[in-house]
Coordinates of C-alpha atoms in Angstrom, one line a residue:
M1 CA 53.2 143.1 107.3
A2 CA 56.7 144.0 109.2
M3 CA 58.9 144.1 106.3
P4 CA 61.5 146.9 107.2
L5 CA 60.7 150.1 105.4
R6 CA 64.3 150.1 103.6
Q7 CA 63.6 146.7 102.3
S8 CA 60.1 147.6 101.1
I9 CA 61.3 150.5 99.3
K10 CA 64.0 148.5 97.6
V11 CA 61.6 145.7 96.7
A12 CA 59.2 148.3 95.4
T13 CA 61.9 150.0 93.2
Y14 CA 62.8 146.7 91.8
L15 CA 59.5 145.7 90.7
A16 CA 58.7 148.9 89.1
E17 CA 62.2 148.3 87.0
Q18 CA 60.8 144.9 85.8
K19 CA 57.8 146.7 84.7
L20 CA 59.4 149.4 83.0
R21 CA 61.8 146.7 81.2
R22 CA 58.3 144.7 80.3
R23 CA 59.8 141.4 81.8
D24 CA 57.1 139.1 82.7
K25 CA 59.3 136.7 84.7
F26 CA 61.8 137.6 87.2
P27 CA 63.0 136.5 90.7
L28 CA 61.8 138.2 93.9
I29 CA 63.9 136.0 96.0
V30 CA 66.3 133.2 95.5
E31 CA 66.2 129.9 97.6
L32 CA 69.9 129.0 97.7
E33 CA 70.8 125.6 99.1
P34 CA 74.6 125.2 99.5
L35 CA 74.2 121.9 100.9
F36 CA 71.7 119.2 101.8
A37 CA 73.4 117.9 105.0
C38 CA 71.5 118.5 108.2
N39 CA 71.9 117.8 112.0
L40 CA 68.4 117.0 112.5
K41 CA 65.8 114.6 110.8
C42 CA 62.5 116.6 110.7
E43 CA 59.5 114.6 109.5
G44 CA 58.3 116.9 106.8
C45 CA 61.8 117.2 105.1
G46 CA 63.1 115.2 102.5
K47 CA 66.4 116.9 101.8
I48 CA 68.8 114.2 103.9
Q49 CA 67.3 111.5 101.8
H50 CA 70.1 112.3 99.4
P51 CA 72.9 109.6 99.1
A52 CA 75.8 110.0 101.4
G53 CA 78.3 111.3 98.6
V54 CA 75.7 114.1 98.1
L55 CA 75.5 115.2 101.8
K56 CA 78.9 115.4 101.9
Q57 CA 79.1 118.0 99.3
R58 CA 79.4 121.9 100.2
M59 CA 78.8 124.3 97.4
P60 CA 81.7 126.8 96.8
V61 CA 81.6 130.4 97.8
A62 CA 82.0 131.9 94.2
Q63 CA 79.4 129.6 92.8
A64 CA 76.7 130.6 95.5
V65 CA 77.3 134.1 95.2
G66 CA 77.5 133.8 91.3
A67 CA 74.3 132.1 91.1
V68 CA 72.3 135.0 93.0
L69 CA 74.1 137.7 91.0
E70 CA 73.0 135.7 87.7
S71 CA 69.4 136.0 88.8
G72 CA 69.4 139.6 89.8
A73 CA 67.1 139.0 92.8
P74 CA 67.1 141.4 95.5
M75 CA 66.5 139.1 98.4
V76 CA 68.1 135.8 99.2
S77 CA 66.9 132.8 101.5
I78 CA 69.8 130.5 102.3
A79 CA 68.6 127.1 103.5
G80 CA 69.6 123.6 103.0
G81 CA 70.1 121.3 105.0
E82 CA 71.5 123.3 107.8
P83 CA 73.5 126.2 106.3
L84 CA 75.4 126.7 109.5
M85 CA 77.2 123.4 108.7
H86 CA 79.0 124.8 105.6
P87 CA 82.2 125.7 106.6
Q88 CA 82.2 129.2 104.5
I89 CA 78.8 130.2 105.3
D90 CA 79.7 133.3 106.8
E91 CA 81.6 134.3 103.7
I92 CA 78.8 133.6 101.4
V93 CA 76.6 135.9 103.6
R94 CA 79.3 138.6 103.5
Q95 CA 79.7 138.6 100.0
L96 CA 76.1 138.8 99.2
V97 CA 75.6 141.4 101.9
A98 CA 78.4 143.6 100.3
K99 CA 76.3 143.3 97.2
R100 CA 73.3 144.8 99.0
K101 CA 71.2 141.8 98.8
Y102 CA 68.8 141.1 101.6
V103 CA 70.1 137.9 103.1
F104 CA 67.9 135.5 105.3
L105 CA 69.9 132.6 106.9
C106 CA 67.6 129.8 107.6
T107 CA 68.6 127.7 110.5
N108 CA 67.2 125.1 113.2
A109 CA 69.4 127.1 115.6
M110 CA 71.2 124.2 117.1
L111 CA 74.6 125.7 116.0
L112 CA 73.6 129.3 116.0
R113 CA 75.1 130.4 119.3
K114 CA 78.3 128.4 118.4
K115 CA 78.6 130.2 115.0
M116 CA 77.2 133.7 116.0
D117 CA 80.5 135.2 116.2
K118 CA 81.3 134.6 112.5
F119 CA 78.6 137.1 111.4
S120 CA 78.0 140.9 111.9
P121 CA 74.5 142.5 112.5
S122 CA 73.4 144.3 109.3
P123 CA 69.9 145.9 108.0
Y124 CA 70.8 143.4 105.0
F125 CA 71.0 140.5 107.2
A126 CA 68.7 138.3 109.3
F127 CA 68.9 134.7 110.8
A128 CA 65.5 132.9 110.0
V129 CA 65.0 130.4 112.9
H130 CA 62.4 127.5 112.2
I131 CA 59.9 127.3 114.8
D132 CA 56.9 124.9 114.3
G133 CA 55.2 125.0 117.7
L134 CA 55.9 125.5 121.3
R135 CA 58.3 123.2 123.3
E136 CA 56.6 119.7 122.8
R137 CA 55.0 120.2 119.5
H138 CA 58.3 121.6 118.1
D139 CA 60.6 118.9 119.3
E140 CA 58.0 116.2 118.2
S141 CA 58.4 117.9 114.4
V142 CA 62.2 117.9 114.6
A143 CA 62.2 114.4 116.1
K144 CA 64.8 115.5 119.0
E145 CA 64.2 117.0 122.5
G146 CA 66.0 120.1 123.5
V147 CA 65.8 121.7 120.1
F148 CA 63.2 124.4 121.1
D149 CA 64.8 125.4 124.2
E150 CA 68.2 125.9 122.3
A151 CA 66.3 127.9 119.5
V152 CA 64.7 130.0 122.0
Q153 CA 68.2 130.8 123.7
A154 CA 69.8 131.3 120.3
I155 CA 67.1 133.9 119.5
K156 CA 67.3 135.8 122.5
E157 CA 71.3 135.9 122.2
A158 CA 71.1 137.2 118.6
K159 CA 68.6 139.9 119.5
Q160 CA 70.9 141.0 122.3
R161 CA 73.6 141.1 119.9
G162 CA 72.0 143.2 117.6
F163 CA 70.9 140.9 114.9
R164 CA 67.6 140.8 113.0
V165 CA 65.8 137.6 113.9
T166 CA 62.9 136.2 111.9
T167 CA 61.1 133.0 112.1
N168 CA 59.7 130.5 109.6
S169 CA 56.8 128.4 110.8
T170 CA 55.3 125.4 108.9
F171 CA 51.9 124.2 110.1
F172 CA 50.3 120.9 109.4
N173 CA 46.9 119.0 109.8
T174 CA 47.8 118.0 113.4
D175 CA 47.6 121.9 114.1
T176 CA 44.5 123.7 115.4
P177 CA 43.9 127.5 115.5
Q178 CA 44.9 127.6 119.1
T179 CA 48.4 125.6 118.3
I180 CA 48.9 128.4 115.8
I181 CA 48.0 131.3 117.9
E182 CA 50.1 130.0 120.9
V183 CA 53.3 129.8 119.0
L184 CA 52.8 133.0 117.2
N185 CA 51.9 134.7 120.3
F186 CA 55.1 133.5 122.2
L187 CA 57.3 134.5 119.1
N188 CA 55.5 137.9 118.6
D189 CA 55.2 138.9 122.2
D190 CA 57.5 136.9 124.4
L191 CA 60.7 136.6 122.1
Q192 CA 59.7 139.7 120.2
V193 CA 61.2 138.4 116.8
D194 CA 61.4 140.8 114.1
E195 CA 59.3 139.2 111.5
M196 CA 57.4 135.7 111.4
M197 CA 56.7 133.7 108.2
I198 CA 54.1 131.2 108.1
S199 CA 53.2 128.5 105.7
P200 CA 50.9 125.6 105.3
A201 CA 52.9 122.4 104.7
Y202 CA 53.0 121.0 101.4
A203 CA 53.4 117.2 100.6
Y204 CA 57.3 117.2 99.8
E205 CA 57.7 113.9 97.9
K206 CA 60.7 112.6 99.8
A207 CA 59.3 113.4 103.4
P208 CA 59.2 110.7 105.9
D209 CA 55.9 111.7 107.3
Q210 CA 53.2 111.8 104.3
E211 CA 50.0 111.6 106.5
H212 CA 50.0 115.1 108.0
F213 CA 49.9 117.5 105.2
L214 CA 47.1 120.2 104.7
G215 CA 44.4 120.1 102.2
V216 CA 43.3 123.6 100.5
E217 CA 40.1 123.7 102.4
Q218 CA 41.7 122.6 105.7
T219 CA 44.3 125.3 105.2
R220 CA 41.7 128.2 104.6
E221 CA 39.6 127.2 107.8
L222 CA 42.8 126.9 109.9
F223 CA 44.0 130.4 108.9
K224 CA 40.6 132.1 109.0
K225 CA 40.2 131.0 112.6
A226 CA 43.7 131.7 113.9
F227 CA 43.7 135.0 112.3
A228 CA 40.4 136.1 114.0
G229 CA 40.1 138.6 116.8
G230 CA 42.5 141.1 115.5
N231 CA 45.6 138.5 115.6
R232 CA 46.6 138.9 112.1
R233 CA 46.7 142.7 112.6
R234 CA 48.5 142.6 115.6
W235 CA 51.4 139.9 114.7
R236 CA 54.3 141.2 112.8
L237 CA 53.8 138.7 109.7
N238 CA 56.5 138.8 107.0
H239 CA 53.6 138.5 104.2
S240 CA 51.7 140.7 101.8
P241 CA 48.2 141.3 103.1
L242 CA 46.9 139.5 99.7
F243 CA 48.9 136.4 100.7
L244 CA 47.2 136.4 104.2
D245 CA 43.8 136.9 102.3
F246 CA 44.8 133.9 100.2
L247 CA 45.4 131.8 103.2
E248 CA 42.2 132.6 104.5
G249 CA 40.4 131.8 101.4
K250 CA 39.2 135.4 100.5
V251 CA 41.1 135.6 97.1
D252 CA 42.7 132.8 94.9
F253 CA 45.7 133.1 93.0
P254 CA 47.5 131.1 90.4
C255 CA 50.9 129.9 91.0
T256 CA 54.2 132.0 90.0
A257 CA 56.9 129.6 91.2
W258 CA 59.3 131.3 88.6
A259 CA 59.4 134.1 91.0
I260 CA 61.2 132.1 93.7
P261 CA 63.6 129.9 92.0
N262 CA 65.7 127.3 93.9
Y263 CA 69.4 127.0 93.2
S264 CA 71.1 124.0 94.7
L265 CA 74.2 121.7 94.5
F266 CA 72.5 120.2 91.3
G267 CA 71.6 123.8 89.6
W268 CA 68.6 125.5 89.2
Q269 CA 65.6 123.1 90.1
R270 CA 62.3 122.9 87.9
P271 CA 59.8 124.2 89.0
C272 CA 60.4 125.0 92.6
Y273 CA 62.1 123.9 95.6
L274 CA 59.3 121.7 96.7
M275 CA 59.2 119.8 93.2
S276 CA 62.0 118.2 91.3
D277 CA 61.4 117.8 87.3
G278 CA 64.9 118.2 86.6
Y279 CA 68.0 120.9 86.8
V280 CA 69.4 123.3 84.4
P281 CA 72.7 125.0 84.7
T282 CA 71.6 128.6 84.2
Y283 CA 68.9 130.8 85.5
R284 CA 68.3 131.8 81.9
E285 CA 67.6 128.1 80.9
L286 CA 65.3 127.8 84.0
I287 CA 63.1 130.8 83.0
E288 CA 63.1 130.2 79.0
E289 CA 63.1 126.6 78.9
T290 CA 60.6 125.6 81.6
D291 CA 56.6 125.3 80.7
W292 CA 55.4 127.1 83.7
D293 CA 51.9 127.1 82.5
Q294 CA 51.6 123.3 83.1
Y295 CA 52.0 123.9 87.0
G296 CA 49.7 125.0 89.8
R297 CA 46.6 124.0 91.2
G298 CA 44.1 122.6 88.7
K299 CA 47.0 121.9 86.4
D300 CA 49.4 119.4 88.0
P301 CA 48.0 117.0 90.3
R302 CA 51.2 117.2 92.5
C303 CA 50.2 120.7 93.0
A304 CA 46.5 120.0 94.1
N305 CA 47.0 120.8 97.9
C306 CA 49.8 123.4 97.6
M307 CA 49.4 126.7 99.0
A308 CA 53.0 127.3 99.9
H309 CA 54.5 130.7 99.9
C310 CA 57.0 130.1 97.3
G311 CA 54.4 129.7 94.7
Y312 CA 51.7 132.2 95.8
E313 CA 53.4 135.0 97.8
P314 CA 54.9 136.3 94.7
T315 CA 51.4 136.4 93.0
A316 CA 50.1 138.3 95.8
V317 CA 53.0 140.7 95.7
L318 CA 52.6 141.3 91.9
A319 CA 48.9 141.8 92.3
T320 CA 49.5 144.3 95.0
M321 CA 51.8 146.4 92.7
G322 CA 49.1 146.1 90.1
S323 CA 46.5 147.6 92.3
L324 CA 46.5 151.4 93.9
K325 CA 44.2 150.2 96.5
E326 CA 46.1 147.2 97.3
S327 CA 49.6 149.0 97.1
L328 CA 48.2 151.6 99.7
R329 CA 46.9 149.0 101.8
A330 CA 50.1 147.3 102.1
M331 CA 51.8 150.5 102.6
R332 CA 49.8 151.2 105.6
E333 CA 50.4 147.7 107.2
T334 CA 54.3 148.2 106.7
V335 CA 54.2 151.5 108.1
S336 CA 52.2 150.3 111.1
G337 CA 54.4 147.2 111.7
N338 CA 57.7 149.3 111.7
R339 CA 56.1 151.6 114.2
E340 CA 55.1 148.6 116.5
Q341 CA 58.6 146.9 116.3
P342 CA 60.3 146.2 119.5
S343 CA 62.9 148.5 120.6

């Protein structure tokens, strides 16, 4: 795991505080969606299926920052839509960083080089660029040629200018262990991004392409083969060791979607950003008035094939904190990952 040591310490301290306060439900990271509009039409995403009037809306800065502060989460993932289309996205980031929140701005990078001057490098901030494969595969997934090359150039420029750059890769049943190895080798070794996040695709109900989502056994077999030969240890993956064990099928976990809540133009979304069972205006209502026990594999049929990080990474993190052996294992991998960071 390649999470920066400072961030690892802050998250560990935060988790210890929740335990001391005997809180059984709390957020690790907020998924913030200040808009739904996007400049691409990715096959696996349904956000742009909203009506035109909704796609024109932009969340006010005070509302976006207030929601994160209301939750108390130490980390924020700003998504959408395409966040760089928001005219005040830099101010949202600036205010969150000023509050010492770790901010990941998710982007397809089409506007990144144009908008980069609006941001400043900070240990609390990173661009999270979506890369689903090498050139042909990635451009096919976003339904537009040239996106991969633009993303690569934007990553290189951001790195040169001192920004932390992470990536987010979603894999489908059209992927093979080799296609995963190829793109992660490229990101890790050639582009030398700081961290990489990976996730099996979940059947998002509004996504145009419903045929290429992975099942549980397919996911386990895919990642078990991709991680073989020391790849897992060598790649700078932004995941807990237990979550990677989970992807391989070495362990299984219940879903803890409450730990990565989603806040969008509609409010706090039940139960997670991949499923929509209604919205509530406050974080407290989300936590206290949602029947969390009804969700997860074996409970809700919509969750049958889900192994997405938003539901299961938090469970892995909590399991790590509850075990001295796993905590030491995660600490060793964090220290090792930071020692191997590219200069």
